[in-house]
Coordinates of C-alpha atoms and ligand atoms in Angstrom, one line a residue:
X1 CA 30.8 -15.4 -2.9
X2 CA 32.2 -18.0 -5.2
X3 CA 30.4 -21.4 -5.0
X4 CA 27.6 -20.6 -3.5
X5 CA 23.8 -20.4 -4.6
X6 CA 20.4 -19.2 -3.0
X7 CA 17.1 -21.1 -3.0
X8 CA 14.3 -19.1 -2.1
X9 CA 11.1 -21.6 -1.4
X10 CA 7.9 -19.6 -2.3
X11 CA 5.7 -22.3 -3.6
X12 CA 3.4 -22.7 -0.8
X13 CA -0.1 -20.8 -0.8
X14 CA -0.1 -19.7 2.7
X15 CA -2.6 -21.5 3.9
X16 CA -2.8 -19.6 7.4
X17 CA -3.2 -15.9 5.9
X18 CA -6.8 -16.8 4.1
X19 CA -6.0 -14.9 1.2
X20 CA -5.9 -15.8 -2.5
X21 CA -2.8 -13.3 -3.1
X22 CA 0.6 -16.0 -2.8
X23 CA 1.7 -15.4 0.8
X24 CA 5.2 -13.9 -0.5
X25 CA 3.7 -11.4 -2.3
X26 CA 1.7 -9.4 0.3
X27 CA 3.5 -6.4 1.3
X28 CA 5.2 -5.4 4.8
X29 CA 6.1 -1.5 4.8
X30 CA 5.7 -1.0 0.7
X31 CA 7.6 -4.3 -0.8
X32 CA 5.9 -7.7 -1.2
X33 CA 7.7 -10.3 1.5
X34 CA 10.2 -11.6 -0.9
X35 CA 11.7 -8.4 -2.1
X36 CA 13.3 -8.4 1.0
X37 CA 14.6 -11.7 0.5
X38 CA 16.0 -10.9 -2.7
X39 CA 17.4 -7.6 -1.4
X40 CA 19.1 -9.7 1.5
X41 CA 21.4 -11.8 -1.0
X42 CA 22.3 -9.3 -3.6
X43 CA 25.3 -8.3 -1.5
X44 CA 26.6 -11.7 -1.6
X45 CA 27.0 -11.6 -5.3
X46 CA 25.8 -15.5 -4.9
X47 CA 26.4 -17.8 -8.4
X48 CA 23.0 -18.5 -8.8
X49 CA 19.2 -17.5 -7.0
X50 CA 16.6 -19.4 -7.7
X51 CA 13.0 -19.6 -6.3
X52 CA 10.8 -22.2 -6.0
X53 CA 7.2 -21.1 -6.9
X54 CA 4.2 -23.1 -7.2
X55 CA 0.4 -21.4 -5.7
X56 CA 0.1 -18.6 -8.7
X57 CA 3.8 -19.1 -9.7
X58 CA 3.1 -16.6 -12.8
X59 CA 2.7 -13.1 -10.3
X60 CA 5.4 -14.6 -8.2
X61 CA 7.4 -14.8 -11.1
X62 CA 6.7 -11.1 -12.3
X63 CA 7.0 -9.7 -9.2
X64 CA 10.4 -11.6 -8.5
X65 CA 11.6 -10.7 -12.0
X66 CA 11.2 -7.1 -11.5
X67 CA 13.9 -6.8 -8.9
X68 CA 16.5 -9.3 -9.3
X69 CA 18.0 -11.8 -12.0
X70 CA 16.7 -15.3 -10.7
X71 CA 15.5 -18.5 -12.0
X72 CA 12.6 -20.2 -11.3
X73 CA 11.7 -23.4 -10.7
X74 CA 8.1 -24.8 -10.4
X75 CA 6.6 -27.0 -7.3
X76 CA 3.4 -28.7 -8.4
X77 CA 2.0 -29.9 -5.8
X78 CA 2.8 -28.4 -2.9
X79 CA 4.2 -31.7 -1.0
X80 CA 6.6 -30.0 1.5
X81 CA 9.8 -27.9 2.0
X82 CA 12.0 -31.2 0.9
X83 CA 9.7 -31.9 -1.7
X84 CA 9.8 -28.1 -3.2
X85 CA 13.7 -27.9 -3.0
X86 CA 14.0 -31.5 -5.0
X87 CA 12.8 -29.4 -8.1
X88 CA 15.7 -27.5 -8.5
X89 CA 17.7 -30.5 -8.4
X90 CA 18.0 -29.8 -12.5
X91 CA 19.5 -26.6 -12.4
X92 CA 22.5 -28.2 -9.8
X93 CA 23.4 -30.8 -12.1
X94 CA 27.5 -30.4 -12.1
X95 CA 27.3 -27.4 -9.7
X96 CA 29.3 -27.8 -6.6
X97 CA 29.7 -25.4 -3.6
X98 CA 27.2 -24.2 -1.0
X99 CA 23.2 -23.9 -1.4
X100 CA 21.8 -21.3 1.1
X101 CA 18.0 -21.7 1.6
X102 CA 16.2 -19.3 2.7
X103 CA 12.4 -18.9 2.9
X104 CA 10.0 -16.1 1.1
X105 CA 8.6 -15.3 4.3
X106 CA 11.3 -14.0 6.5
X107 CA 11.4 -10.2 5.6
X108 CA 13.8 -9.4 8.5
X109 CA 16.5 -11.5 7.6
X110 CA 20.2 -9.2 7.5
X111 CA 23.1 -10.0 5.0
X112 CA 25.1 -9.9 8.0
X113 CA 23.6 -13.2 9.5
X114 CA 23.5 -14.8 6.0
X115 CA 27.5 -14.4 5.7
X116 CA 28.0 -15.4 9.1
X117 CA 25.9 -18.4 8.6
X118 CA 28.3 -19.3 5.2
X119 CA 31.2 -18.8 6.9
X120 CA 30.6 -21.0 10.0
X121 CA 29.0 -23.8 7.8
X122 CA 32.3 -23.4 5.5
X123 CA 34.8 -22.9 8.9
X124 CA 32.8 -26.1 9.7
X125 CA 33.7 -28.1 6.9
X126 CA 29.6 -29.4 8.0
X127 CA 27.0 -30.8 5.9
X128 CA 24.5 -28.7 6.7
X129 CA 24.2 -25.9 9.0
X130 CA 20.9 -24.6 10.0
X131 CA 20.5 -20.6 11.5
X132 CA 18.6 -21.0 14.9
X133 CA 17.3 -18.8 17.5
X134 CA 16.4 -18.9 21.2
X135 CA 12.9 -17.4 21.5
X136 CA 10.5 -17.4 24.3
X137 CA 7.6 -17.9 22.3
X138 CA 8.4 -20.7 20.1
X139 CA 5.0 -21.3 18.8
X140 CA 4.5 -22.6 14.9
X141 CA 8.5 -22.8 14.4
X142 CA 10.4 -26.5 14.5
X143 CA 12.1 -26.7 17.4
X144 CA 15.6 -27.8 17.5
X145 CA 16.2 -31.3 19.9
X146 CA 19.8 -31.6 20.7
X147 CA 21.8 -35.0 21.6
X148 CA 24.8 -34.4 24.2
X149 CA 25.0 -30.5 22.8
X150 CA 25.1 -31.5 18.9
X151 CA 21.8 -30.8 16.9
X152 CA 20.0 -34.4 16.7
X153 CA 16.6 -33.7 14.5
X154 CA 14.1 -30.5 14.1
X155 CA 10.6 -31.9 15.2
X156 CA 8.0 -29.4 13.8
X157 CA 5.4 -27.8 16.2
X158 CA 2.6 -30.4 14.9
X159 CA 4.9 -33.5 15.2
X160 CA 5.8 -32.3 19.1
X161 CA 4.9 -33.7 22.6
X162 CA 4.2 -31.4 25.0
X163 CA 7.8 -31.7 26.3
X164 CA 9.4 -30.9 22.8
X165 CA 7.1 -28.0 22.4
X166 CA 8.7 -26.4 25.5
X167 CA 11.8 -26.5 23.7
X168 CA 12.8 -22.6 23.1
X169 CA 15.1 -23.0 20.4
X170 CA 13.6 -23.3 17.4
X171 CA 14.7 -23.5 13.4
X172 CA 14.3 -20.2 11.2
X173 CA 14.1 -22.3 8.1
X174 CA 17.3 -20.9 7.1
X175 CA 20.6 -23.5 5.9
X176 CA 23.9 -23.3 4.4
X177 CA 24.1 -26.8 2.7
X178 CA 26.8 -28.3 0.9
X179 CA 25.4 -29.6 -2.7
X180 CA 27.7 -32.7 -2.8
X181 CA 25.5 -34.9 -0.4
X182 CA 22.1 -32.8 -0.9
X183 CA 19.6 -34.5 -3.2
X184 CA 20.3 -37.8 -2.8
X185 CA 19.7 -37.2 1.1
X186 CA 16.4 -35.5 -0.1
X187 CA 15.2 -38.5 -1.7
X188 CA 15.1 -40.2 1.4
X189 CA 13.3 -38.3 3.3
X190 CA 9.4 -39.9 3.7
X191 CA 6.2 -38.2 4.6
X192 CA 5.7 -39.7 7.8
X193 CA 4.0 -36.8 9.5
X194 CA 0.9 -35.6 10.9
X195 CA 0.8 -33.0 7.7
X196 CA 1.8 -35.8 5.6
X197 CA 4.7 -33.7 4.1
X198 CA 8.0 -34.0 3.0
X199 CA 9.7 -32.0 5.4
X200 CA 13.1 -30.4 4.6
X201 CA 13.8 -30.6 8.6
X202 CA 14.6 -34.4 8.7
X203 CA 17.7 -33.6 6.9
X204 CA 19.0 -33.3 9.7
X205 CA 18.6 -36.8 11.1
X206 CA 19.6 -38.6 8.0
X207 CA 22.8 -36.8 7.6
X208 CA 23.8 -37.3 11.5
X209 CA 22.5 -41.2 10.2
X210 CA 25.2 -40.9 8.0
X211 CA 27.2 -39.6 10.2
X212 CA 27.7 -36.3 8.1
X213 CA 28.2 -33.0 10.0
X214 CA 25.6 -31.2 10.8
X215 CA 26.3 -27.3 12.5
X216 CA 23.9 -24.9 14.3
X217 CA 24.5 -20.9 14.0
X218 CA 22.8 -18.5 16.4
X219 CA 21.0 -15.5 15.4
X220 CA 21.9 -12.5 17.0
X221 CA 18.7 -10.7 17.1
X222 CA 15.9 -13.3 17.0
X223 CA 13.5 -11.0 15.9
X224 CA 15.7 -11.4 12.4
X225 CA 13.6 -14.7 11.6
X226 CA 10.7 -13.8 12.7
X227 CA 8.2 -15.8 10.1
X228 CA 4.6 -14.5 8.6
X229 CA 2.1 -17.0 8.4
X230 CA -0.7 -15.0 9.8
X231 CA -2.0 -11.5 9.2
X232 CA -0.8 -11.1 12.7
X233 CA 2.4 -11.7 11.8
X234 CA 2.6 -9.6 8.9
X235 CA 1.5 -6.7 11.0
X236 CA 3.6 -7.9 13.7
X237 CA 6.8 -7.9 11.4
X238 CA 5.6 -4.6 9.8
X239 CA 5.3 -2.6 12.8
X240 CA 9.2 -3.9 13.3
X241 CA 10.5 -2.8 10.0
X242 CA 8.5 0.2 10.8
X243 CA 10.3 1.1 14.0
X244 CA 14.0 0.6 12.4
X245 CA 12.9 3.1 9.4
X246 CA 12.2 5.9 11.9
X247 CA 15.2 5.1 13.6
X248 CA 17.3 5.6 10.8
X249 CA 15.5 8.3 9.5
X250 CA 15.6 10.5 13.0
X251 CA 19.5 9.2 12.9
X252 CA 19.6 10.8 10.0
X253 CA 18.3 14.5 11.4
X254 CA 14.7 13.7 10.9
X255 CA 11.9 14.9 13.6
X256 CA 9.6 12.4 13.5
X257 CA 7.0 13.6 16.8
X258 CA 5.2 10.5 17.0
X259 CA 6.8 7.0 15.5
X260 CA 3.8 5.2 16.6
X261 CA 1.6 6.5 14.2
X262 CA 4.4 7.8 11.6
X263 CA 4.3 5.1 8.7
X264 CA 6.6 5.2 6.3
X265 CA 7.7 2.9 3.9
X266 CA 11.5 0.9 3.1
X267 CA 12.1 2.8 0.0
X268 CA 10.9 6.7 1.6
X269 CA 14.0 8.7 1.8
X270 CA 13.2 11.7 3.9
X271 CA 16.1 14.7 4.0
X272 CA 17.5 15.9 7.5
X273 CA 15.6 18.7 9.4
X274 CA 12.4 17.9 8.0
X275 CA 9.3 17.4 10.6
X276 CA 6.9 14.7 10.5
X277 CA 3.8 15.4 12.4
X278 CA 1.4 12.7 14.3
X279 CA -0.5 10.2 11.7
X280 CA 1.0 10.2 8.1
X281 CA 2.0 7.8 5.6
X282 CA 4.7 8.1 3.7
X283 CA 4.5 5.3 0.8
X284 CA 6.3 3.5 -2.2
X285 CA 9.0 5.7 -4.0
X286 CA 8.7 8.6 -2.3
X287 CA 11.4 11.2 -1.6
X288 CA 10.8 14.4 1.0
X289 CA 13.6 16.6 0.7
X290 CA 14.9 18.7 3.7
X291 CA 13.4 21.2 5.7
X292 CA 9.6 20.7 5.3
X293 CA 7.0 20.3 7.0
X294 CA 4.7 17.3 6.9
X295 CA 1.3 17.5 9.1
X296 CA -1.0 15.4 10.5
X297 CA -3.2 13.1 8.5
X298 CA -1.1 13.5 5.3
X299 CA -0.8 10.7 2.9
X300 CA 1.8 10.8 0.3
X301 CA 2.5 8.2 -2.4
X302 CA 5.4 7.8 -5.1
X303 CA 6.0 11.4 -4.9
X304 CA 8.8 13.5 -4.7
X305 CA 8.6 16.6 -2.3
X306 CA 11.7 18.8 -3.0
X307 CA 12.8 20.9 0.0
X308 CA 11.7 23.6 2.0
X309 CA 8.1 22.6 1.3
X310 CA 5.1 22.7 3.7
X311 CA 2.2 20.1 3.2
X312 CA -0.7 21.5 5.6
X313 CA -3.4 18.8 7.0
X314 CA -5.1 15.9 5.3
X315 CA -3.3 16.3 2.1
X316 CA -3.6 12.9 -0.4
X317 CA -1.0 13.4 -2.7
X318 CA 0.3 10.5 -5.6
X319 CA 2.3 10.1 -8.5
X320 CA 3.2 14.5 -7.7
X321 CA 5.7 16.7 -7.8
X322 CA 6.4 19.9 -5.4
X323 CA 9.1 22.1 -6.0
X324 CA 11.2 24.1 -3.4
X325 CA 9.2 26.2 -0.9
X326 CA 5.7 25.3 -2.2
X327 CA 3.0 25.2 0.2
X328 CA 0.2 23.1 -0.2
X329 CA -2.7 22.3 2.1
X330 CA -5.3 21.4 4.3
X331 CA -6.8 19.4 2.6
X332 CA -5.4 19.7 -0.9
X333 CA -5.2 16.5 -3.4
X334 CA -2.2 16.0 -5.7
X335 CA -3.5 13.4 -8.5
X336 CA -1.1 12.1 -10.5
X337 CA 1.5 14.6 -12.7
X338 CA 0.5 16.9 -10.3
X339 CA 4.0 19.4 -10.7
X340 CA 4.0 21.8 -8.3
X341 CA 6.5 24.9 -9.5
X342 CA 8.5 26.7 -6.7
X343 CA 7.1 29.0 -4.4
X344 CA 3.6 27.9 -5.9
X345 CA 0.8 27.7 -3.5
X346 CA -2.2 25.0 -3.7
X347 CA -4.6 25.7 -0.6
X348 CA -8.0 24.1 0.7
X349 CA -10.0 22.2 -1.2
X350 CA -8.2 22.5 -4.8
X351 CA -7.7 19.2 -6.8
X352 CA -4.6 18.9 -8.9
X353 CA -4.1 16.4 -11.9
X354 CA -1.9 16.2 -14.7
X355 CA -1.2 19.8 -14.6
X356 CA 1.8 22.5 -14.0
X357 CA 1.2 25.1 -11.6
X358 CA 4.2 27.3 -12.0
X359 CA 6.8 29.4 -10.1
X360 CA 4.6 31.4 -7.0
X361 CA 1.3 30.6 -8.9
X362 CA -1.5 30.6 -6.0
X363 CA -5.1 28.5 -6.0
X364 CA -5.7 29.2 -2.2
X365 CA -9.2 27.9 -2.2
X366 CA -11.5 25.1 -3.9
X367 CA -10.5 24.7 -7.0
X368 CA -10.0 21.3 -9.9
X369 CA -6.8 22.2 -12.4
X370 CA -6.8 19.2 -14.6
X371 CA -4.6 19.0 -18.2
X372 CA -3.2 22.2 -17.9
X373 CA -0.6 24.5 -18.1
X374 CA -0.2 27.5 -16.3
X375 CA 2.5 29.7 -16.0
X376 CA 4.1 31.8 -13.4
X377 CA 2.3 34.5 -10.9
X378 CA -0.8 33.2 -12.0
X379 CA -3.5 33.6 -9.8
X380 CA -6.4 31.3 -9.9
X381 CA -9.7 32.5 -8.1
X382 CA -11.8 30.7 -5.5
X383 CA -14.0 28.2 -7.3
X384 CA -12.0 28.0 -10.3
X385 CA -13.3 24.8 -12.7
X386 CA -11.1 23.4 -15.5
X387 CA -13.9 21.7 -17.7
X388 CA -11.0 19.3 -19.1
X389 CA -13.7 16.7 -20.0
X390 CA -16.1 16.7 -22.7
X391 CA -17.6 13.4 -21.6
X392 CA -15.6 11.7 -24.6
X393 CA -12.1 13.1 -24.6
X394 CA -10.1 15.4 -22.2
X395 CA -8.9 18.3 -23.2
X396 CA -5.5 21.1 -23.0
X397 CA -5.9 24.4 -21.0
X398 CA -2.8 26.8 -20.9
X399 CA -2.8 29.6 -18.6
X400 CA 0.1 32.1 -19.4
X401 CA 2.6 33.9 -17.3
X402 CA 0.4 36.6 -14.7
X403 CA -3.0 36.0 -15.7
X404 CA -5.6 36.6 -13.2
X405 CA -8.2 34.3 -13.2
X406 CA -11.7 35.4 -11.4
X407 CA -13.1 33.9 -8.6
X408 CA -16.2 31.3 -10.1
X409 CA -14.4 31.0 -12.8
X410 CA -15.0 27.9 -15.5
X411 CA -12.6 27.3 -18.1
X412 CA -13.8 25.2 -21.0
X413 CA -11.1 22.9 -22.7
X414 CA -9.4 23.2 -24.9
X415 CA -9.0 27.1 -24.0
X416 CA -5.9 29.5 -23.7
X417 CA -5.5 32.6 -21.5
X418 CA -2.6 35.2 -22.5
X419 CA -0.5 36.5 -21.1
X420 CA -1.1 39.2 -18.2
X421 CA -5.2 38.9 -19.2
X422 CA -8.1 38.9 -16.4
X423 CA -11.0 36.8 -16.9
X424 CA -13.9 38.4 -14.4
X425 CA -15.0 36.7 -11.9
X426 CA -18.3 34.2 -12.9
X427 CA -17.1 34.0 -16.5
X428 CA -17.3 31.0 -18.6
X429 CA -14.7 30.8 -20.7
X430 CA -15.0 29.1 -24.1
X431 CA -12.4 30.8 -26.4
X432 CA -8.8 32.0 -26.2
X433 CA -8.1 35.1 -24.6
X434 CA -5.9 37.3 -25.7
X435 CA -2.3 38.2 -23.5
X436 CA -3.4 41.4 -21.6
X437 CA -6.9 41.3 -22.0
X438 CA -9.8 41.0 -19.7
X439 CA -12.7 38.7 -20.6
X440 CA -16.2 38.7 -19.1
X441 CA -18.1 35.8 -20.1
X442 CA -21.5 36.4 -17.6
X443 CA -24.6 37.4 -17.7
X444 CA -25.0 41.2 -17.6
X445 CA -27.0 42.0 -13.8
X446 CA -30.7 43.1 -14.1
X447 CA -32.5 45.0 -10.9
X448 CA -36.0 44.9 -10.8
X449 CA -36.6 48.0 -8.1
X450 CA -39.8 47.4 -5.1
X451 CA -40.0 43.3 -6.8
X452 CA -39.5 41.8 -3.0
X453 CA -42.5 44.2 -2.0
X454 CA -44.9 42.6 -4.7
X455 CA -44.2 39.4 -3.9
X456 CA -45.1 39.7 -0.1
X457 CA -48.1 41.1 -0.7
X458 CA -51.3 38.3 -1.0
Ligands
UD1_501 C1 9.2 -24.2 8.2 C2 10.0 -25.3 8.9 C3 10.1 -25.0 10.4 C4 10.7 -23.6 10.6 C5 9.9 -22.6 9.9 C6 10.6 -21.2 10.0 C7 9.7 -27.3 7.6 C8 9.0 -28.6 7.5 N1 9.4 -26.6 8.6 O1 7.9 -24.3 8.8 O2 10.9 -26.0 11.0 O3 10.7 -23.4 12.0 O4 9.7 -22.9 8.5 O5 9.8 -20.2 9.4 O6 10.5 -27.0 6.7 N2 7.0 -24.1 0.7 C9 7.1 -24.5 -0.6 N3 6.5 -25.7 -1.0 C10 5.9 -26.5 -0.1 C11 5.8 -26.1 1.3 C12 6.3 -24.9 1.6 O7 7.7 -23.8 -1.5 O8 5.4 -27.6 -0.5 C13 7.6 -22.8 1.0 C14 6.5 -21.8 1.5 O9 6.0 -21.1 0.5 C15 7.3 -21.0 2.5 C16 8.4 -21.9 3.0 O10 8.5 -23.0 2.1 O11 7.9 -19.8 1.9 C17 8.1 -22.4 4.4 O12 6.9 -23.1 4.4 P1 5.9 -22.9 5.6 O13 4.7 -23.7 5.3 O14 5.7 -21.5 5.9 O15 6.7 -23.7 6.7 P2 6.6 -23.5 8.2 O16 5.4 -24.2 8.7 O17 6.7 -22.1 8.6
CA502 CA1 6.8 -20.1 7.4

């Protein structure tokens, strides 16, 4: 879209969520709040974003930075929405076109409404043209009061009678605006309000003052400007962003058996034919291939799950990697650089970090691999320890191709087992063993015949 710019206002503290994180930066399903509002533009190929930051500007600034190319502008103090956009007047100097101004905390807010917005403001030929919707609980919005059909002035919530508060249609903050007329408007807008703020809203007013056109667009879906300003609202908003990712995904050929308690987050991508059970979370980056099997109470973060794989019960995996057909579960925990090989087989109890388990390798029960290599067909024994830590550094353990590794087994890093060797069950291994060898590394059984008798007797 030639001509036209974005202002994102993200200056303000958030006040109502009694938090000392920036409002735009707590998360709804995986992204901080303003992601989505960067994520919204980007199709319009706009001249220009910039956002307006103010309460911890620097972390807004990183976080912003990280997924789109914007400029930033600082508000300081916080003296209102009219007040924050007059600090980008600078970077408008000899721009002309259209300003779209969105808020940071309107994660629902489509591409589709923003162009529709643009193109009635511009159809218009209006001033400004603000995106409202009908809703019937118009609580904390500005509601819009309307003169013989035409938008008159936006009276915020605080401002209201009783009368204006029953008006249901209220402002979602979001304007096309034309730059010609903009800033000098701004400058004459006062603070005379309860808050004692410089309110963006009574833009309206001066421009139909001046006799300038002012439009209205209504949002399809109201739920699309649905504003956090609460923790109520952020779970509110989040259980709606929520619903439309299992959507999708079960459009997509994915069983999901309970959506209520299925969480999974923006950026999940889940393949078709896969089943989601009751009560997991699927988080950040992750990608589940197709065809596997997720159960209940399994939490999986930025990982990738190829397909075919099962992940039993109450499995916390992060930062991991399972190959096609690997099993891995109850109760199993993938650390990070976990990399599960094909076919391999993590079961109860066994803790996974930084280490390969390869092709049809099995630990089946209560087991911690750390900083190791091992190969394929391995099998490790019940109670197997990697000792990777020698309270100072950590340390390399490579298992080769078919070694067998004894139940009760503690391997002592930096160690290597050959290929095809046993280690006996018990052992504690401190030096390499050789491919094809067996190791015992135990102390040699004693039987002291008739001792339980003696003992009994006084
Ligand atoms: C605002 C609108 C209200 C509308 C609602 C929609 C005004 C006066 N009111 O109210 O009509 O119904 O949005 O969600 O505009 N901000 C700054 N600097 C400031 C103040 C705010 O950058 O000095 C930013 C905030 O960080 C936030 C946005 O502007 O992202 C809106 O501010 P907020 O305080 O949430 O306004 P609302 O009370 O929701
Ligand atoms: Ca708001």
């Amino acid at each position: 879209m030639a001509n036209t710019h974005v202002v994102i206002l993200a200056a303000g503290k958030g006040t109502r969520m009694k938090s000392v994180a920036p409002k735009v930066l707590h998360r709804v399903a995986g992204l901080p709040m303003i992601e989505y509002a960067l994520r919204a533009i980007a199709p319009l190929n706009v001249t220009s974003t910039t956002i307006v930051v103010g309460y911890d500007g620097k972390l807004v600034r990183t976080a912003a930075s990280e997924c789109a190319d914007v400029r930033f502008v600082n508000q300081e103090p916080q003296l209102g929405t009219a007040h924050a956009l007059m600090q980008a007047e600078s970077v408008f100097t000899g721009a002309k076109g259209t300003l779209v101004l969105l808020a940071g905390d309107i994660p629902l807010l489509s591409t589709a409404t923003l162009r529709t917005l643009v193109a009635t403001h511009r159809n218009a030929g209006a001033a400004a043209t603000v995106l409202t919707a009908t809703v019937p609980r118009p609580f904390g919005y500005g509601r819009i009061m309307r003169a013989r059909g035409r938008i008159a002035r936006i009276i915020e919530e605080c401002d209201a009678t009783p009368d204006q508060r029953n008006i249901k249609e209220i402002n979602s903050g979001v304007y096309a605006l034309e730059l010609a007329p903009l800033f000098d408007a701004l400058r004459q807008v006062a603070a005379e309000n309860v808050q004692g703020e410089y309110y963006l809203t009574d833009l309206v007013s001066i421009y139909r003052r001046q006799k300038l056109l002012v439009e209205t667009v209504p949002v399809e879906q109201a739920e699309e400007i649905h504003g956090i300003n609460s923790r109520t609202e952020l779970a509110e908003v989040g259980a709606i962003l929520r619903q439309g990712k299992n959507e999708e995904l079960m459009a997509a050929g994915v069983t999901i058996e309970d959506p209520a308690t299925t969480y999974v987050d923006t950026d999940v991508t889940v393949g078709p034919d896969t089943v989601l059970h009751p009560g997991i979370t699927l988080e950040g980056r992750t990608v589940i291939g197709a065809a596997c099997e997720i159960h209940s109470g399994v939490r999986i973060v930025d990982s990738t799950i190829e397909d075919g794989v099962t992940i039993n019960n109450h499995c916390v995996i992060t930062k991991a990697h399972v190959a096609t057909g690997a099993r891995v579960g109850p109760f199993a925990h993938l650390r990070p650089d976990a990399d599960i090989r094909h076919e391999a087989k993590i079961g109860n109890f066994v803790e996974v970090k930084k280490a390969v388990v390869g092709r049809r390798s099995k630990a089946n029960h209560l087991a911690y691999l750390g900083d190791a290599t091992i190969g394929e067909d391995v099998n490790i024994g019940a109670g197997t320890i990697i000792c990777n830590y020698d309270g100072v550094a950590k340390h390399q353990t490579v298992i080769e191709d078919g070694a067998f590794i004894g139940s009760d087994t503690q391997l002592i890093a930096p160690v290597t087992v050959g290929k095809g060797a046993y280690i006996a069950s018990g052992s504690s291994i401190t030096d390499d063993v050789p491919p094809g060898s067996l190791a015992v590394a135990r102390v040699r059984q004693s039987i002291k015949k008739g001792w339980a008798e003696r003992k009994r007797r006084p």
